[in-house]
PDB file of C-alpha atoms in Angstrom:
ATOM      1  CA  UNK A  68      30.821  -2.962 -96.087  1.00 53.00           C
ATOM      2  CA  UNK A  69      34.173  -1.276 -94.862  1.00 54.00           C
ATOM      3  CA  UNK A  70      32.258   1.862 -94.299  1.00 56.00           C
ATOM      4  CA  UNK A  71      30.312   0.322 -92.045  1.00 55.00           C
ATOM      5  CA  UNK A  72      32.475  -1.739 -90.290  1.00 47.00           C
ATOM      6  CA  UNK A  73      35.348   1.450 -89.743  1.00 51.00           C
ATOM      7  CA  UNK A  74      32.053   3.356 -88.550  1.00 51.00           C
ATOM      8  CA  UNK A  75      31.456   1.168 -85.730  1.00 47.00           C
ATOM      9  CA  UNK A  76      34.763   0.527 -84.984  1.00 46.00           C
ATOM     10  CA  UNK A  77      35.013   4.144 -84.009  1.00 44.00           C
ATOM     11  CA  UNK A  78      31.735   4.278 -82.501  1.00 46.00           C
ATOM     12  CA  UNK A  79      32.611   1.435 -79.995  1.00 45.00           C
ATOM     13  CA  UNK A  80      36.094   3.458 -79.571  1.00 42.00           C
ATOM     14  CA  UNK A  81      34.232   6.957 -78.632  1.00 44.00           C
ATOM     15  CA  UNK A  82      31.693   4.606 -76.287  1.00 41.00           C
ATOM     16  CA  UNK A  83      34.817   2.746 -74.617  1.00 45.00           C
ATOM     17  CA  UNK A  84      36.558   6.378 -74.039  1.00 44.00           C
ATOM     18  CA  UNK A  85      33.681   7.643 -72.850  1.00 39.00           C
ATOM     19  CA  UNK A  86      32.889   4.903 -69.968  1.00 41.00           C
ATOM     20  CA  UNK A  87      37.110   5.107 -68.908  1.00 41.00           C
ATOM     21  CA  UNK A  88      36.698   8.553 -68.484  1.00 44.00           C
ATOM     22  CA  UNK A  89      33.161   8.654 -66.055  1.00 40.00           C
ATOM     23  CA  UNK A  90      34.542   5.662 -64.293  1.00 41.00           C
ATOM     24  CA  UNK A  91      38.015   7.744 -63.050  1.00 39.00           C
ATOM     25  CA  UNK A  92      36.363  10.738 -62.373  1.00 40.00           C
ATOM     26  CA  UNK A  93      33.610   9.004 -60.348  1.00 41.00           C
ATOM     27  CA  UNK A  94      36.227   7.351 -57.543  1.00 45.00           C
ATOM     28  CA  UNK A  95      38.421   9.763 -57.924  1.00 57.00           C
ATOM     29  CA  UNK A  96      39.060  11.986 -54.899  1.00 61.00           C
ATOM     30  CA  UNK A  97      37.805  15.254 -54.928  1.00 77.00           C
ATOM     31  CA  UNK A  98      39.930  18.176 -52.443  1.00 79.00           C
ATOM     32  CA  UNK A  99      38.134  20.802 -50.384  1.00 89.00           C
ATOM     33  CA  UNK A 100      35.035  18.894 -50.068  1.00 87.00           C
ATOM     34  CA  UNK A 101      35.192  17.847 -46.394  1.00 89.00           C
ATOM     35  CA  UNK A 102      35.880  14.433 -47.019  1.00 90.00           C
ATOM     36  CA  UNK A 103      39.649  13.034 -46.285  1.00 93.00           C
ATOM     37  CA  UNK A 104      40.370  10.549 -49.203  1.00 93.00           C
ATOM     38  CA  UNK A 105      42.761   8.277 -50.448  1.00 92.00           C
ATOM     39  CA  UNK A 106      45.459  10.848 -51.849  1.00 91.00           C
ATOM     40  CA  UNK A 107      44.769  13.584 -50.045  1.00 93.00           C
ATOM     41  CA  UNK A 108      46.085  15.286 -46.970  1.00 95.00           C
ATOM     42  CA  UNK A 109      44.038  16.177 -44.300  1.00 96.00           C
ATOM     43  CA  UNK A 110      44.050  19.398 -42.211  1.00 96.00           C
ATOM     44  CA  UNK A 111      41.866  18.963 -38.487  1.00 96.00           C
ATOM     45  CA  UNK A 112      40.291  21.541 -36.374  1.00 97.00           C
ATOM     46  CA  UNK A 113      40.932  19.416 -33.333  1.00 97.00           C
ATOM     47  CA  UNK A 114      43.492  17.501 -32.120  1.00 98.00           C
ATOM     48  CA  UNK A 115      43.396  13.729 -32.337  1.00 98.00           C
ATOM     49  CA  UNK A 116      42.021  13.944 -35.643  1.00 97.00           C
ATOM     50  CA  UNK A 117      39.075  15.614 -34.345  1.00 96.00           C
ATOM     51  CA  UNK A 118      36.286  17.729 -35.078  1.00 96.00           C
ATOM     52  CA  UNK A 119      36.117  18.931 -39.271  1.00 95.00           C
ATOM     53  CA  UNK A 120      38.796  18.368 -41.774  1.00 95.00           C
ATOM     54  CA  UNK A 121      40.068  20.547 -44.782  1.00 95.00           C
ATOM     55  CA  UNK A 122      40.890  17.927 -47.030  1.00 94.00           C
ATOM     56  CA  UNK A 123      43.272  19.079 -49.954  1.00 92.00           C
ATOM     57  CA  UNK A 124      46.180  18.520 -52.602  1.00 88.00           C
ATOM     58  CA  UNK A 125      48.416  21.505 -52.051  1.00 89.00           C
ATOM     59  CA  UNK A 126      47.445  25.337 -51.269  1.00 92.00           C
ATOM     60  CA  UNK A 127      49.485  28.694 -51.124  1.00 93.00           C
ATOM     61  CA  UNK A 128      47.209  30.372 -48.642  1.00 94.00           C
ATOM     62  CA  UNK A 129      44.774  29.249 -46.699  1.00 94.00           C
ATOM     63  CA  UNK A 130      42.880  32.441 -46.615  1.00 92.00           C
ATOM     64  CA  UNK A 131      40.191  31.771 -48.437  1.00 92.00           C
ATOM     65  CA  UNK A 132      39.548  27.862 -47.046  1.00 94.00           C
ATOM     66  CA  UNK A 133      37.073  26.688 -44.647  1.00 94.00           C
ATOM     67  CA  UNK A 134      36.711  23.549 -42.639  1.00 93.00           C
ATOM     68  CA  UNK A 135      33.570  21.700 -44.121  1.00 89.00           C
ATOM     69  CA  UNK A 136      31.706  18.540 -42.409  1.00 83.00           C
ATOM     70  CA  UNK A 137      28.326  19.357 -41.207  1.00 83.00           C
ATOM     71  CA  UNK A 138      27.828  19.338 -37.800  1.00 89.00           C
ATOM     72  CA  UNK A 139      31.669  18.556 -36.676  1.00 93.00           C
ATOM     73  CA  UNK A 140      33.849  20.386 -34.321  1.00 95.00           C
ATOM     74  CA  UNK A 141      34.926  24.200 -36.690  1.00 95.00           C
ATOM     75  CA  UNK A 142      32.734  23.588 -39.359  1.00 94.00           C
ATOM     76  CA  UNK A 143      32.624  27.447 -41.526  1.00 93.00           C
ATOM     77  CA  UNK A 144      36.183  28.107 -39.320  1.00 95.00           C
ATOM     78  CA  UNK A 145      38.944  29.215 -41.753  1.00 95.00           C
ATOM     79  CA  UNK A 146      41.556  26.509 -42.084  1.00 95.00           C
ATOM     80  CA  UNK A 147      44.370  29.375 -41.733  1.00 96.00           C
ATOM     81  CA  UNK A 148      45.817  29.541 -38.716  1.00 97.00           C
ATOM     82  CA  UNK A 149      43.191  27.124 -37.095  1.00 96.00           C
ATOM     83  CA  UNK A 150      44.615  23.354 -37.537  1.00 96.00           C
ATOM     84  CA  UNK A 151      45.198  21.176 -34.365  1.00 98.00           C
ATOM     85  CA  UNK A 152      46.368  17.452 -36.273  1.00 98.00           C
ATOM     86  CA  UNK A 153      47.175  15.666 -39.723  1.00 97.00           C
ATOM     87  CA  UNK A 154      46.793  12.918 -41.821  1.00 97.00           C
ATOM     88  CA  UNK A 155      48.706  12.348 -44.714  1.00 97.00           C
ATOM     89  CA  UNK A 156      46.695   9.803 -47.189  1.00 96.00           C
ATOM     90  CA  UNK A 157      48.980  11.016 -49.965  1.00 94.00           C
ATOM     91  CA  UNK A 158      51.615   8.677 -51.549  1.00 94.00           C
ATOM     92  CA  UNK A 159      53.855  12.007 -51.420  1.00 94.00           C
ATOM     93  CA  UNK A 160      55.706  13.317 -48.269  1.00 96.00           C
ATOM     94  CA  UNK A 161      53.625  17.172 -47.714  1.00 96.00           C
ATOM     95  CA  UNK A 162      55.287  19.831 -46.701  1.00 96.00           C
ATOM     96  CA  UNK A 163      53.287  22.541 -43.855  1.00 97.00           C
ATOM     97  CA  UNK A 164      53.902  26.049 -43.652  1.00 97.00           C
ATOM     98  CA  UNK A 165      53.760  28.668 -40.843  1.00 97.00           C
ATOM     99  CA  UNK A 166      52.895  31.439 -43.691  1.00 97.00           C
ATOM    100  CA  UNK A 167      51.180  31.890 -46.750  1.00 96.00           C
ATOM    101  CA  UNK A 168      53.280  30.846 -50.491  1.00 96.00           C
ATOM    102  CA  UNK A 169      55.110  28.199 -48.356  1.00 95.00           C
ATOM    103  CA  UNK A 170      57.016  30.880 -46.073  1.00 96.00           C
ATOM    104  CA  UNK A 171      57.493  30.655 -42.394  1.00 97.00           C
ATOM    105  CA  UNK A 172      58.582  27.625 -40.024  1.00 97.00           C
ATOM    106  CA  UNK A 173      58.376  24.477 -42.363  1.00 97.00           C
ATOM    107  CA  UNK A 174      57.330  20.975 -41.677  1.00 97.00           C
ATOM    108  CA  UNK A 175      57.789  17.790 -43.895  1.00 96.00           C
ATOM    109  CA  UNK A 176      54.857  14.544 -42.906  1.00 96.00           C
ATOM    110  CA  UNK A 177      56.234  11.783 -44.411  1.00 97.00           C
ATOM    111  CA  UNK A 178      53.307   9.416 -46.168  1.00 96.00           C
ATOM    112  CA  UNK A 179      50.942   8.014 -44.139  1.00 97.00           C
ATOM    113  CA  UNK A 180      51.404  10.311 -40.542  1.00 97.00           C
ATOM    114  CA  UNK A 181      49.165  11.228 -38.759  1.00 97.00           C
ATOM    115  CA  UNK A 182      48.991  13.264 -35.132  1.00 97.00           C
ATOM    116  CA  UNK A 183      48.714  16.208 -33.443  1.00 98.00           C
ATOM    117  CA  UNK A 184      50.327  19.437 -35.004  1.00 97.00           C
ATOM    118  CA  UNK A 185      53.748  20.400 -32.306  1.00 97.00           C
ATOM    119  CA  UNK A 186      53.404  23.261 -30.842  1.00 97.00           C
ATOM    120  CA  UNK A 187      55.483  25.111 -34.038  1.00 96.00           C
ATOM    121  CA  UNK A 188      52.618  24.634 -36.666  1.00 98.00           C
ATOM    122  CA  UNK A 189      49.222  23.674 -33.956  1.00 98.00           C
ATOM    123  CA  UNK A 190      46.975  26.783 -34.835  1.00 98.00           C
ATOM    124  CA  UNK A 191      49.526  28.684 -37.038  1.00 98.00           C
ATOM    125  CA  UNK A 192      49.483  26.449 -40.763  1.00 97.00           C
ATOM    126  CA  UNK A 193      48.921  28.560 -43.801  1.00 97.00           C
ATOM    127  CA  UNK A 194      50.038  27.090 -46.632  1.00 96.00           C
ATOM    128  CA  UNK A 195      50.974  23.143 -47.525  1.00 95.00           C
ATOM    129  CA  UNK A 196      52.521  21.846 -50.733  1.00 94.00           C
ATOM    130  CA  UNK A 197      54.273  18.266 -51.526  1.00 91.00           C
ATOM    131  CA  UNK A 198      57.458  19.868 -52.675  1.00 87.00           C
ATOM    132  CA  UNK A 199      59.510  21.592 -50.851  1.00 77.00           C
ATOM    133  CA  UNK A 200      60.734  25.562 -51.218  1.00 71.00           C
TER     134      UNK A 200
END
């Protein structure tokens, strides 16, 4: 009868960890995927929050990243060199960069901003992280 009992003990434990684990991964947000979410920072191709967003954690070089959003304002534009505003939906203060591996001019956007990019970092962002150098 123990046997039994200890078996479905840990069965129910395995089931339990497996639905906790789905369930955080399912609302969880998800960077690069053209969708600003809670915890994220947000990169825009346009000013005033317009046109596509790079939506992302942290990133040493923006070489390689694209603005994604279907049918928005620099969708397929690299994100390098190319962002107008912000939006910081991070509980962390993020940190911008003029040039790749957080070199160059830097910026600090407290939690929560959001606006148009001064004329220091509009079009000239390559890197972000939420600590500083």
């Amino acid at each position: 009868m123990n046997k039994r009992v200890m078996k479905a003990a840990v069965a129910a434990v395995a089931v339990g960890g497996f639905l906790l684990g789905t369930a955080g991964t399912a609302s969880a947000a998800i960077d690069k995927d053209g969708r600003l979410e809670s915890g994220e920072f947000g990169l825009y191709y346009n000013s005033g929050l317009g046109g596509c967003v790079f939506d992302v954690a942290a990133d040493n070089n923006f070489a390689d990243d694209y603005f994604k959003g279907g049918s928005c304002s620099g969708n397929g534009q690299t994100t390098n060199d190319n962002t107008a505003s912000y939006w910081n939906r991070s509980v962390f203060t993020q940190y911008v960069f003029t040039d790749w591996y957080k070199e160059g001019i830097q910026g600090s956007l407290p939690s929560g901003y959001s606006g148009d990019a001064s004329s220091n970092f509009k079009n000239k962002i390559s890197s972000t992280s939420i600590i500083a150098r």
